[in-house]
XYZ file of C-alpha atoms in Angstrom:
103
model
C 36.593 -24.599 -47.981
C 34.631 -21.438 -47.261
C 36.173 -17.993 -47.376
C 33.849 -16.703 -44.640
C 35.716 -14.406 -42.267
C 34.641 -14.453 -38.626
C 35.523 -12.188 -35.709
C 34.672 -13.073 -32.104
C 35.547 -10.416 -29.551
C 34.953 -10.203 -25.817
C 34.681 -6.850 -24.070
C 34.379 -5.857 -20.433
C 32.528 -2.570 -20.053
C 32.926 -0.243 -17.102
C 29.772 -0.388 -14.968
C 28.974 3.291 -15.451
C 29.162 2.944 -19.256
C 27.065 -0.178 -19.880
C 24.001 1.710 -21.131
C 26.092 3.959 -23.391
C 27.978 0.942 -24.759
C 24.721 -0.865 -25.538
C 23.446 2.230 -27.375
C 26.705 2.533 -29.320
C 26.659 -1.150 -30.259
C 22.997 -1.040 -31.331
C 23.801 1.762 -33.732
C 27.048 0.162 -34.912
C 25.454 -3.259 -35.415
C 22.497 -1.793 -37.285
C 24.771 0.009 -39.731
C 27.134 -2.954 -40.063
C 24.275 -5.298 -40.942
C 23.495 -3.166 -44.016
C 26.914 -3.825 -45.545
C 26.743 -6.126 -48.589
C 29.510 -8.424 -47.253
C 28.229 -8.651 -43.669
C 26.412 -11.935 -43.071
C 26.010 -11.680 -39.283
C 26.670 -9.073 -36.619
C 25.569 -10.075 -33.133
C 26.217 -8.392 -29.807
C 25.507 -10.472 -26.702
C 25.528 -9.476 -23.034
C 26.345 -11.910 -20.225
C 23.179 -12.624 -18.211
C 25.154 -12.922 -14.963
C 27.543 -9.997 -15.468
C 26.047 -7.099 -17.416
C 29.479 -5.639 -18.081
C 30.641 -8.567 -20.203
C 29.846 -8.635 -23.912
C 30.646 -10.974 -26.784
C 30.598 -9.720 -30.368
C 30.220 -12.153 -33.268
C 30.735 -10.894 -36.814
C 30.728 -12.935 -40.021
C 31.695 -11.543 -43.412
C 31.603 -13.068 -46.868
C 35.409 -12.822 -47.018
C 38.372 -10.883 -45.661
C 37.839 -8.078 -48.200
C 34.316 -7.528 -46.854
C 35.739 -7.218 -43.346
C 38.330 -4.731 -44.605
C 35.498 -2.698 -46.167
C 33.714 -2.740 -42.789
C 36.819 -1.399 -41.060
C 36.991 1.450 -43.587
C 33.550 2.834 -42.664
C 33.011 6.049 -40.741
C 30.910 4.246 -38.113
C 33.720 1.761 -37.453
C 36.060 4.723 -36.890
C 33.473 6.242 -34.546
C 33.233 2.974 -32.597
C 37.033 2.814 -32.292
C 37.036 6.425 -31.105
C 34.288 6.121 -28.468
C 34.475 2.547 -27.173
C 37.904 2.527 -25.474
C 36.821 5.018 -22.787
C 33.887 2.725 -21.923
C 35.926 -0.462 -21.640
C 38.163 -2.131 -19.095
C 41.369 -2.738 -21.073
C 43.424 -5.890 -20.763
C 47.168 -5.524 -21.333
C 46.516 -2.267 -23.183
C 43.977 -3.796 -25.593
C 40.268 -2.946 -25.665
C 39.446 -6.618 -26.208
C 39.658 -9.150 -23.435
C 39.787 -11.761 -26.120
C 39.636 -11.534 -29.889
C 39.640 -14.373 -32.387
C 39.845 -14.141 -36.155
C 38.525 -17.301 -37.780
C 37.788 -18.785 -41.196
C 34.797 -21.034 -41.744
C 35.732 -24.551 -42.772
C 32.264 -25.847 -43.651
């Protein structure tokens, strides 16, 4: 069994903040991809609804993900993103899954 640690998150961005969110995610993804334990960091925008985004992150293991969450740019993302997003039940994510690779 693999120890790969995967996060899939769906966001809905307020229409007036889509461009700012894309800029924030480009910077965040670029920095995240330089982390030694980060194997993939993809941000995807719905082609039919530009306010919907899906984030896919894959780390070597849970410790690598914890190291990611300890970075200054992760803190900056958590500080800036909520004002850009449409919350669901008080959460910034419309859906968030934490997964382990099995193959």
